[in-house]
XYZ file of C-alpha atoms in Angstrom:
689
model
C 3.369 20.250 -30.907
C 2.566 16.669 -29.839
C -0.282 14.881 -31.551
C -3.721 15.039 -30.030
C -4.998 11.887 -28.317
C -8.634 10.949 -28.902
C -10.425 8.344 -26.839
C -11.399 6.459 -30.030
C -7.689 5.766 -30.558
C -7.677 3.840 -27.255
C -10.311 1.101 -27.723
C -10.099 -0.338 -24.196
C -10.374 2.997 -22.381
C -14.149 2.827 -21.869
C -14.132 -0.868 -20.890
C -11.353 -0.052 -18.401
C -13.483 2.696 -16.836
C -16.453 0.299 -16.601
C -14.224 -2.393 -15.073
C -12.906 0.011 -12.423
C -16.455 1.150 -11.580
C -17.471 -2.488 -11.120
C -14.539 -3.101 -8.755
C -15.516 -0.016 -6.761
C -19.149 -1.128 -6.568
C -18.034 -4.504 -5.215
C -16.981 -2.736 -2.034
C -20.620 -1.644 -1.528
C -21.987 -5.160 -2.070
C -25.509 -3.892 -2.657
C -26.237 -6.311 -5.530
C -25.383 -10.036 -5.445
C -23.008 -11.209 -8.196
C -25.632 -13.634 -9.551
C -27.944 -10.716 -10.360
C -25.246 -9.003 -12.409
C -24.520 -12.192 -14.327
C -28.213 -12.709 -15.125
C -28.863 -9.102 -16.203
C -25.794 -8.781 -18.388
C -26.145 -12.061 -20.205
C -29.882 -11.460 -20.733
C -29.031 -8.115 -22.319
C -26.314 -9.784 -24.350
C -28.626 -12.381 -25.930
C -31.393 -9.842 -26.598
C -28.952 -7.416 -28.178
C -27.281 -10.086 -30.277
C -30.691 -11.181 -31.555
C -31.619 -7.608 -32.438
C -28.324 -6.439 -33.872
C -26.943 -9.500 -35.575
C -27.373 -7.922 -39.027
C -26.262 -4.435 -37.967
C -22.795 -3.043 -37.288
C -22.374 -3.035 -33.529
C -20.190 0.066 -33.552
C -23.080 2.113 -34.933
C -25.525 1.143 -32.180
C -25.599 3.080 -28.869
C -27.130 0.033 -27.212
C -24.012 -1.926 -28.073
C -21.833 0.568 -26.191
C -24.115 0.365 -23.157
C -24.042 -3.431 -23.333
C -20.242 -3.546 -23.463
C -20.015 -1.124 -20.544
C -22.429 -3.191 -18.443
C -20.599 -6.363 -19.338
C -17.204 -5.144 -18.123
C -18.776 -3.418 -15.125
C -20.278 -6.755 -14.096
C -16.977 -8.531 -14.751
C -15.237 -6.135 -12.376
C -17.981 -6.501 -9.771
C -18.116 -10.304 -9.878
C -14.335 -10.824 -10.014
C -13.785 -8.456 -7.082
C -16.631 -9.979 -5.039
C -15.307 -13.507 -5.470
C -11.764 -12.309 -4.766
C -12.817 -11.021 -1.346
C -14.068 -14.483 -0.338
C -11.012 -16.447 -1.430
C -9.740 -17.212 2.092
C -12.315 -19.333 3.968
C -11.958 -20.377 7.602
C -9.709 -23.441 7.985
C -10.370 -26.198 10.504
C -7.773 -28.870 9.708
C -4.812 -28.968 12.093
C -2.280 -30.883 9.952
C -0.910 -29.238 6.803
C 1.874 -29.570 4.262
C 3.530 -26.193 3.707
C 6.106 -25.123 1.116
C 8.449 -22.192 1.759
C 8.554 -19.584 -1.048
C 11.302 -17.198 0.111
C 14.226 -17.033 2.517
C 13.191 -16.732 6.195
C 13.526 -13.309 7.827
C 14.274 -12.849 11.534
C 11.558 -10.954 13.437
C 12.692 -10.877 17.066
C 12.423 -14.411 18.426
C 10.551 -15.615 15.358
C 11.458 -16.605 11.827
C 9.009 -15.170 9.297
C 8.554 -17.473 6.306
C 6.438 -16.667 3.286
C 4.861 -19.946 2.201
C 1.745 -21.618 0.843
C -0.433 -24.608 1.680
C 0.447 -27.397 -0.737
C -3.089 -28.826 -0.946
C -4.917 -25.574 -1.744
C -2.155 -23.203 -2.864
C -3.401 -20.537 -0.414
C -0.728 -18.150 0.815
C 0.436 -18.541 4.422
C 2.765 -16.371 6.531
C 4.487 -18.845 8.823
C 6.184 -17.781 12.072
C 8.594 -20.326 13.538
C 9.877 -19.932 17.055
C 13.640 -19.430 17.128
C 15.861 -21.229 17.912
C 14.462 -24.367 16.376
C 15.085 -26.908 13.621
C 14.766 -24.209 10.939
C 18.379 -23.407 10.045
C 18.162 -25.426 6.806
C 15.055 -23.730 5.420
C 15.324 -22.626 1.798
C 12.771 -21.558 -0.812
C 11.092 -24.792 -1.871
C 11.529 -26.557 1.489
C 8.589 -28.690 2.543
C 7.255 -28.734 6.120
C 4.647 -30.740 7.973
C 3.017 -28.398 10.488
C 0.548 -28.976 13.307
C -1.811 -26.079 13.902
C -4.887 -24.325 12.520
C -3.957 -21.282 10.405
C -5.804 -18.074 11.299
C -7.131 -15.709 8.694
C -5.118 -12.495 8.729
C -7.092 -9.684 10.360
C -6.569 -6.065 11.311
C -6.252 -4.975 14.963
C -9.303 -2.737 14.434
C -7.849 0.623 15.469
C -9.081 3.838 13.796
C -7.481 4.742 10.445
C -4.886 2.011 10.765
C -2.936 0.537 7.877
C -4.990 -2.136 6.125
C -2.586 -4.974 6.870
C -5.127 -7.635 5.933
C -5.758 -6.083 2.521
C -2.039 -5.585 1.944
C -1.242 -9.237 2.697
C -4.211 -10.481 0.645
C -2.936 -8.515 -2.333
C 0.399 -10.295 -1.866
C -1.465 -13.600 -2.117
C -1.290 -14.350 1.630
C -4.506 -14.922 3.563
C -3.405 -16.812 6.684
C -0.783 -16.746 9.408
C 0.378 -19.423 11.811
C 2.710 -19.264 14.838
C 4.501 -22.501 15.688
C 6.795 -23.718 18.428
C 9.743 -25.971 17.417
C 7.791 -29.099 18.382
C 4.889 -28.229 16.070
C 6.657 -28.532 12.711
C 8.990 -30.874 10.884
C 11.180 -30.223 7.842
C 10.642 -32.995 5.282
C 13.510 -34.283 3.135
C 11.508 -34.463 -0.088
C 10.361 -31.587 -2.272
C 6.881 -30.715 -3.503
C 8.130 -30.470 -7.073
C 9.607 -27.715 -9.182
C 8.519 -24.225 -8.090
C 9.337 -21.262 -10.316
C 8.893 -18.719 -7.516
C 11.189 -20.605 -5.122
C 13.838 -21.085 -7.809
C 13.762 -17.408 -8.717
C 14.200 -16.439 -5.052
C 17.227 -18.750 -4.770
C 18.734 -17.214 -7.904
C 18.081 -13.680 -6.628
C 19.714 -14.537 -3.307
C 22.752 -15.900 -5.141
C 23.077 -12.716 -7.219
C 22.860 -10.465 -4.159
C 25.459 -12.627 -2.398
C 27.808 -12.051 -5.337
C 27.582 -8.315 -4.658
C 28.329 -8.891 -0.967
C 31.374 -11.036 -1.795
C 32.746 -8.472 -4.245
C 33.881 -6.288 -1.319
C 30.961 -3.850 -1.056
C 29.867 -3.012 2.489
C 26.650 -4.511 3.898
C 24.723 -1.203 3.908
C 25.551 -0.473 0.267
C 25.019 -4.062 -0.881
C 21.551 -4.072 0.696
C 20.775 -0.802 -1.096
C 21.941 -2.263 -4.417
C 19.814 -5.345 -3.780
C 16.761 -3.127 -3.391
C 17.516 -0.979 -6.452
C 18.301 -3.894 -8.765
C 16.119 -6.711 -7.395
C 13.510 -5.157 -5.093
C 14.890 -6.916 -2.001
C 14.279 -4.464 0.874
C 14.534 -6.780 3.876
C 18.128 -5.745 4.599
C 17.539 -1.960 4.526
C 17.089 -0.314 7.913
C 14.071 1.876 8.671
C 16.149 5.047 8.953
C 17.425 4.675 5.379
C 13.902 4.089 4.054
C 12.709 7.150 5.995
C 15.439 9.296 4.398
C 14.541 8.114 0.886
C 10.867 8.850 1.614
C 11.585 12.325 3.003
C 13.622 13.278 -0.068
C 11.066 12.041 -2.614
C 13.269 9.329 -4.143
C 11.715 6.252 -2.526
C 10.686 5.178 -6.028
C 14.288 4.194 -6.848
C 14.017 1.399 -4.261
C 10.998 -0.054 -6.078
C 11.853 -1.860 -9.300
C 9.791 -0.344 -12.095
C 10.043 1.057 -15.603
C 13.689 2.060 -15.323
C 14.670 -1.536 -14.526
C 12.584 -2.953 -17.364
C 14.124 -0.419 -19.758
C 17.593 -1.577 -18.686
C 16.699 -5.233 -19.314
C 15.249 -4.339 -22.721
C 18.328 -2.326 -23.765
C 20.706 -5.136 -22.795
C 18.674 -7.833 -24.564
C 18.216 -5.654 -27.638
C 21.973 -5.021 -27.822
C 22.738 -8.745 -27.590
C 19.983 -10.197 -29.779
C 19.022 -7.218 -31.962
C 20.673 -8.722 -35.064
C 18.056 -11.479 -35.118
C 15.464 -8.990 -36.346
C 17.205 -8.749 -39.719
C 16.002 -12.250 -40.588
C 12.383 -13.282 -40.992
C 12.378 -16.232 -38.567
C 14.702 -14.336 -36.260
C 12.064 -11.713 -35.408
C 9.948 -14.281 -33.589
C 12.997 -15.628 -31.749
C 14.028 -12.083 -30.800
C 10.536 -11.266 -29.497
C 10.393 -14.513 -27.485
C 13.801 -13.879 -25.904
C 13.039 -10.260 -24.983
C 9.606 -11.025 -23.520
C 11.016 -14.009 -21.598
C 13.793 -11.802 -20.249
C 11.393 -9.042 -19.183
C 8.936 -11.351 -17.383
C 11.773 -13.465 -15.978
C 13.223 -10.324 -14.431
C 9.761 -9.399 -13.096
C 9.515 -12.842 -11.474
C 13.042 -12.441 -10.091
C 12.133 -9.159 -8.380
C 8.954 -10.446 -6.731
C 6.227 -9.377 -9.213
C 5.359 -6.126 -7.430
C 2.608 -3.907 -8.864
C 5.074 -1.371 -10.323
C 7.200 -3.996 -12.094
C 4.114 -5.779 -13.456
C 2.841 -2.469 -14.827
C 6.156 -1.809 -16.574
C 6.456 -5.385 -17.884
C 2.873 -5.395 -19.174
C 3.309 -2.049 -20.940
C 6.571 -3.198 -22.514
C 4.899 -6.423 -23.641
C 2.081 -4.672 -25.484
C 4.465 -2.170 -27.092
C 6.671 -5.025 -28.358
C 3.692 -7.068 -29.579
C 2.305 -4.029 -31.386
C 5.655 -3.460 -33.063
C 5.849 -7.125 -34.089
C 2.493 -7.009 -35.893
C 3.329 -3.642 -37.491
C 0.829 -1.722 -35.350
C 2.666 0.809 -33.257
C 1.248 1.010 -29.734
C 1.678 4.367 -28.037
C 2.277 4.827 -24.341
C -1.375 5.680 -23.688
C -2.589 2.550 -25.446
C -0.094 0.402 -23.554
C -1.062 2.149 -20.291
C -4.755 1.333 -20.766
C -4.314 -2.223 -22.046
C -1.845 -3.166 -19.293
C -4.101 -1.766 -16.545
C -7.114 -3.543 -18.045
C -5.379 -6.933 -18.206
C -3.852 -6.694 -14.715
C -7.200 -5.758 -13.162
C -8.985 -8.578 -14.991
C -6.477 -11.033 -13.506
C -6.418 -9.489 -10.011
C -9.055 -6.809 -9.226
C -7.570 -6.263 -5.755
C -4.546 -4.712 -7.424
C -6.599 -1.527 -7.807
C -6.192 -0.948 -4.041
C -2.427 -1.473 -4.097
C -0.601 1.791 -3.348
C 2.261 0.844 -5.675
C -0.211 0.172 -8.495
C -1.919 3.528 -8.001
C 1.318 5.514 -7.755
C 2.900 3.736 -10.719
C -0.008 4.304 -13.097
C -0.585 7.846 -11.840
C 3.082 8.721 -12.454
C 3.042 7.319 -15.997
C -0.143 9.099 -17.055
C 1.109 12.336 -15.475
C 4.380 12.112 -17.398
C 2.509 11.481 -20.656
C 0.115 14.404 -20.127
C 2.289 16.941 -18.310
C 5.895 16.415 -19.392
C 5.551 17.891 -22.936
C 3.995 21.239 -21.834
C 6.416 21.550 -18.891
C 9.406 20.855 -21.166
C 8.350 23.794 -23.353
C 8.642 26.258 -20.476
C 12.364 26.684 -21.168
C 14.636 26.042 -24.127
C 18.433 25.892 -24.069
C 20.892 25.959 -26.939
C 23.419 23.694 -25.238
C 22.707 19.971 -24.914
C 23.631 19.650 -21.219
C 21.127 22.136 -19.725
C 18.571 20.855 -22.229
C 18.994 17.293 -20.897
C 18.904 18.544 -17.300
C 15.662 20.407 -17.919
C 14.151 17.378 -19.700
C 14.858 15.279 -16.594
C 13.436 18.038 -14.393
C 10.257 18.164 -16.519
C 9.723 14.419 -16.020
C 10.278 14.790 -12.265
C 7.857 17.715 -11.962
C 5.186 15.931 -14.018
C 5.431 12.708 -12.006
C 5.356 14.599 -8.699
C 2.293 16.608 -9.762
C 0.440 13.485 -10.882
C 1.106 11.583 -7.671
C 0.649 14.537 -5.282
C -2.946 13.729 -4.191
C -2.017 10.103 -3.509
C 1.192 11.100 -1.724
C -0.644 13.458 0.615
C -3.406 10.901 1.191
C -1.182 7.937 2.035
C 1.954 9.526 3.498
C 0.669 12.889 4.817
C 3.839 14.703 3.758
C 5.464 16.469 0.815
C 9.238 16.363 0.145
C 10.152 19.966 -0.593
C 13.495 19.152 -2.257
C 12.313 16.242 -4.380
C 13.510 18.027 -7.523
C 17.065 18.336 -6.203
C 17.308 14.746 -4.956
C 15.923 13.311 -8.211
C 18.212 15.473 -10.312
C 21.314 14.259 -8.447
C 20.316 10.610 -7.988
C 18.254 9.333 -10.939
C 21.107 9.488 -13.523
C 23.349 7.566 -11.127
C 20.702 4.890 -10.511
C 20.938 3.803 -14.154
C 24.694 3.325 -13.762
C 24.165 1.326 -10.567
C 21.727 -0.975 -12.361
C 24.137 -1.735 -15.196
C 27.195 -2.045 -12.955
C 25.436 -4.414 -10.532
C 24.858 -6.967 -13.295
C 28.386 -6.496 -14.633
C 29.859 -7.144 -11.172
C 27.675 -10.246 -10.686
C 28.677 -11.718 -14.063
C 32.399 -10.974 -13.743
C 32.642 -12.115 -10.130
C 31.080 -15.434 -11.150
C 33.843 -15.841 -13.765
C 36.683 -14.707 -11.494
C 36.677 -12.326 -8.494
C 39.649 -10.345 -9.827
C 37.749 -9.331 -12.978
C 35.065 -7.614 -10.892
C 37.404 -5.403 -8.817
C 37.385 -2.193 -10.958
C 33.641 -2.369 -11.579
C 32.980 -3.148 -7.932
C 34.955 -0.019 -7.004
C 32.809 2.091 -9.355
C 29.611 0.508 -8.032
C 30.699 1.265 -4.471
C 31.489 4.877 -5.443
C 28.096 5.538 -7.069
C 26.217 3.912 -4.197
C 28.142 6.057 -1.725
C 27.071 9.125 -3.711
C 23.403 8.124 -3.556
C 23.523 7.618 0.223
C 25.374 10.906 0.729
C 22.899 12.915 -1.377
C 19.850 11.374 0.301
C 21.130 12.091 3.809
C 22.340 15.597 2.913
C 19.006 16.588 1.339
C 17.110 15.014 4.234
C 18.949 17.329 6.660
C 18.186 20.528 4.719
C 15.889 23.024 6.488
C 12.171 22.256 6.039
C 12.983 19.189 3.951
C 9.527 17.732 4.592
C 6.179 19.499 4.841
C 3.799 17.402 6.943
C 0.020 17.413 6.511
C -2.973 15.819 8.147
C -5.114 13.268 6.398
C -7.033 14.390 3.312
C -10.723 13.685 2.934
C -12.169 12.066 -0.202
C -13.496 15.475 -1.292
C -10.044 17.036 -0.954
C -8.388 14.269 -2.954
C -11.007 14.539 -5.703
C -10.836 18.343 -5.892
C -7.023 18.339 -5.987
C -6.977 15.702 -8.734
C -9.549 17.624 -10.794
C -7.495 20.793 -10.338
C -4.496 19.226 -12.103
C -6.740 17.705 -14.773
C -8.404 21.014 -15.633
C -5.019 22.786 -15.633
C -3.751 20.262 -18.166
C -6.859 20.764 -20.295
C -6.292 24.532 -20.159
C -2.676 24.143 -21.283
C -3.692 21.842 -24.156
C -6.902 23.544 -25.316
C -6.335 27.151 -24.175
C -9.945 27.512 -23.023
C -10.630 29.924 -20.177
C -13.435 27.707 -18.873
C -10.943 24.987 -17.954
C -8.882 27.489 -15.970
C -12.005 28.638 -14.138
C -12.883 25.038 -13.308
C -9.353 24.491 -11.988
C -9.611 27.495 -9.685
C -13.080 26.365 -8.598
C -11.746 22.933 -7.631
C -8.852 24.596 -5.811
C -11.289 26.743 -3.834
C -13.245 23.606 -2.893
C -10.003 22.023 -1.705
C -9.035 24.942 0.521
C -12.614 25.474 1.698
C -12.984 21.848 2.789
C -9.569 22.075 4.459
C -10.737 25.048 6.549
C -13.954 23.268 7.530
C -12.003 20.134 8.447
C -9.559 22.181 10.495
C -12.382 23.872 12.407
C -14.035 20.530 13.155
C -10.783 18.980 14.342
C -9.932 21.837 16.699
C -13.391 21.744 18.351
C -13.814 18.011 18.870
C -13.974 15.939 22.041
C -13.323 12.238 21.651
C -12.489 9.201 23.706
C -10.855 6.163 22.071
C -10.075 2.743 23.529
C -7.253 1.323 21.404
C -6.622 -2.348 20.920
C -3.045 -2.976 22.017
C -2.346 -6.711 22.445
C -1.998 -7.559 26.121
C -3.156 -4.225 27.512
C -5.580 -1.281 27.266
C -4.807 2.224 26.083
C -7.340 5.001 26.569
C -6.856 8.215 24.578
C -8.813 11.355 25.460
C -8.945 14.041 22.779
C -9.746 17.720 23.207
C -9.121 19.660 20.005
C -5.525 19.000 18.916
C -4.461 17.808 22.368
C -4.369 14.136 23.408
C -4.094 12.565 26.860
C -2.995 8.928 26.689
C -3.830 6.783 29.729
C -2.197 3.363 30.220
C -3.233 0.606 32.595
C 0.264 -0.911 32.450
C 3.347 0.794 33.896
C 5.532 -0.852 31.250
C 3.793 0.936 28.382
C 4.740 4.288 26.874
C 4.155 6.150 23.626
C 7.163 4.587 21.894
C 5.770 1.083 22.490
C 2.188 1.812 21.370
C 2.798 4.405 18.629
C 2.355 1.751 15.929
C -1.253 1.287 17.045
C -2.308 4.879 17.723
C -0.226 6.996 15.317
C -2.604 6.590 12.316
C -5.424 8.031 14.413
C -3.277 10.880 15.797
C -2.060 11.821 12.303
C -5.577 11.692 10.828
C -6.966 13.859 13.628
C -3.961 16.226 13.415
C -3.004 15.881 17.085
C -0.026 18.100 17.913
C 0.305 17.802 21.709
C 0.457 14.539 23.666
C 0.512 13.917 27.425
C 0.902 10.484 29.014
C -0.569 9.162 32.267
C -0.623 5.814 34.046
C -3.520 4.461 36.095
C -1.105 3.318 38.801
C 0.662 6.676 38.865
C -0.272 9.975 40.436
C -2.772 12.268 38.739
C -3.537 15.708 40.099
C -7.210 16.662 40.302
C -8.316 18.322 37.100
C -4.922 17.994 35.440
C -5.264 18.342 31.633
C -9.039 18.149 32.063
C -8.838 14.697 33.666
C -10.420 13.628 36.951
C -9.894 10.247 38.570
C -11.593 8.532 41.464
C -10.337 4.991 42.002
C -10.600 3.153 38.698
C -12.909 5.773 37.137
C -11.663 8.529 34.811
C -13.803 11.548 33.935
C -13.262 13.679 30.854
C -15.590 16.281 29.294
C -18.686 14.805 30.976
C -17.838 11.220 30.037
C -16.953 8.713 32.769
C -14.963 5.589 32.038
C -14.411 2.777 34.514
C -11.543 0.403 33.701
C -12.429 -2.695 35.683
C -12.311 -6.496 35.583
C -15.497 -7.129 37.549
C -18.953 -8.167 36.402
C -21.313 -5.274 35.795
C -23.773 -6.540 38.411
C -21.056 -6.290 41.070
C -20.429 -2.631 40.326
C -23.983 -1.250 39.830
C -24.021 0.427 43.221
C -20.979 2.499 42.264
C -22.346 3.744 38.943
C -23.306 7.388 38.649
C -26.227 8.839 36.696
C -23.882 10.336 34.090
C -22.919 8.657 30.851
C -20.783 5.634 31.563
C -18.822 3.389 29.222
C -17.881 0.062 30.751
C -16.680 -3.361 29.613
C -18.492 -6.374 31.062
C -17.007 -9.861 30.511
C -19.605 -12.222 29.109
C -18.091 -15.213 30.901
C -16.330 -14.450 34.182
C -16.081 -18.028 35.402
C -12.493 -18.134 34.151
C -10.986 -14.614 34.385
C -7.756 -15.666 32.680
C -9.201 -17.652 29.820
C -7.331 -17.257 26.540
C -10.290 -15.990 24.528
C -13.617 -14.527 25.575
C -15.806 -11.586 24.680
C -17.326 -8.540 26.290
C -20.188 -6.109 25.873
C -19.992 -2.371 25.673
C -22.591 -0.724 27.947
C -23.741 2.866 28.001
C -25.539 4.316 31.039
C -27.495 7.495 30.516
C -29.720 8.031 33.570
C -32.600 5.903 32.306
C -30.745 2.634 32.556
C -28.221 0.442 30.872
C -28.164 -0.141 27.148
C -26.083 -2.782 25.437
C -24.571 -1.292 22.272
C -22.374 -3.967 20.765
C -20.426 -7.131 21.433
C -16.728 -7.409 20.645
C -14.239 -10.259 21.082
C -11.216 -9.670 23.289
C -8.416 -11.615 24.961
C -7.549 -11.739 28.640
C -10.612 -9.565 29.279
C -8.927 -6.851 27.194
C -9.983 -5.165 23.994
C -9.463 -6.840 20.654
C -11.142 -3.988 18.807
C -10.990 -0.260 19.293
C -14.025 1.723 20.407
C -14.361 5.378 19.559
C -16.717 7.706 21.416
C -17.340 11.161 20.009
C -19.103 14.093 21.646
C -21.709 15.559 19.295
C -22.199 19.251 20.022
C -25.852 19.530 19.018
C -26.678 21.850 21.898
C -25.778 22.412 25.510
C -22.817 20.277 26.541
C -23.443 17.754 23.779
C -23.968 14.013 23.913
C -21.498 11.194 23.496
C -22.058 8.908 20.511
C -20.523 5.492 19.883
C -18.923 5.430 16.423
C -17.603 1.897 16.551
C -20.105 0.613 13.993
C -19.364 3.475 11.590
C -15.609 3.013 11.720
C -15.248 -0.714 11.849
């Protein structure tokens, strides 16, 4: 039986919890950072004066002080992190490219940074233009004011701003060919740019070795984390089969780098000075590989854990996986608190802790006398543990569960290790002479073909994916506590833990039933922000009527903007209508007179006139209408409007939103509250956004 783990064996566990709580509290922003600094340091000096002759470990006040200290560190670091991208006003900038440009329609997308401040910038260059010679490290002089990255403002949308900020990018800038110039000089040596050039060279070696483009792009993602060449359909298949993790460089890749370096330089450890050289080489190789693959959250977690394990071994203090897990998370969050909100960070750490806690008891379910089924079951135990640990996050973020994840992982994961090793062998041998790489390139092509075949075959099995609606915070918490109490029951064999697990499971299903009832009895009206147009969605239960004011629009073109809302609200039936088209009276609960649409007692007028010009046409019922603040120039590039509600007694201004071309730049959601009678419509814009 595995050894018991006590929290006292993991010194940084409690500071890590306090740090995470501080980062969470920073989202509330109820206390200014200066207050936390004052309180904590005042407590620190008072406590040091009182306890300077007493062992700190024996004083409860010392534990409270340490907890408050790290809580304040998390709060202050996260608060300052959120304000790291101020509004820019200068129109001339020097910009350095960090990665190879990627074509996005008629634009070239270039990840870059401002040379003067180091702030990350996503640059979009109009194509064609003088950009064919752009490489990582290229220097540009650009004319334009970068905009801070923002979200469109639609309900339950992907937090694009937060995602880009966590990648170190806070601004974007669109430029025509005449607005930028490629400079001949360089801004100096840049490690990131050099690593991207080296990664590109290595991937090109795989292309030149005779492997097809589809398979070479897949190898580039598996070995180096370069996903730009993989089509959306392939990524969807990997997601649906539960093996998307193989496309994200992580612990398996770091283990491969460690094994190779240990095999080559392991003899150095036999000599006293050689141990330091060996440790320096291995750590440099691990973090060099992490830099080469883009420093994603999963690879940084694996590299940090490996670093602390190796350092512990070097000083003759063995560091277990739990200790390395805690220390690595603590250090990464101290450096970048926003990493806590990264999905890859959450999934990576959840998978590791689940494997540590769950894999041993699952492995004991079966025992085989032959080595092959024993190894197969050991791999299956790891897969089951990781899937159980990440299940709440998977349902929360992706709203689906891959039913055959166990089969896909069993058939693919062993082959992925071979692909990793063979990819580096092919790169090295092809650089020496192309003929040397032929047999290994053939094997690499064969294994990659197998991976693609298995993924597509499993994806086409019946009921390969179970789809769910969005989970509430209560459901996520109850499901997580269910697995935690089940683990405690398996380890401690106490009936109380099993009862708590069933209680949490009942809360999960009970809240699911309540949520389902609320969703099937709702009436809502949502104006979505779709650049260049307006989309009105009318919701009755699980049925949605989408109304467009532009004949060129359809669901396929606007799904990116409205799908998060439809998935969250578990909408199963969709009908589409166009303002310029025909609409039968009362069809799908809709009524239209001119530019007015009526739905469930709510009347919406989609107009481009001033409110004062339309007062005579307004009814006594509730009315939602957009009034331009400045109508002197109806086609001005940027203006704003006010949302008005009319409820018999008069007009009431509810909020002011910016919009372009007299169209919405932020979604507005109206919900009918059934408090009695037919209910009243309530504006939820302030609650959601």
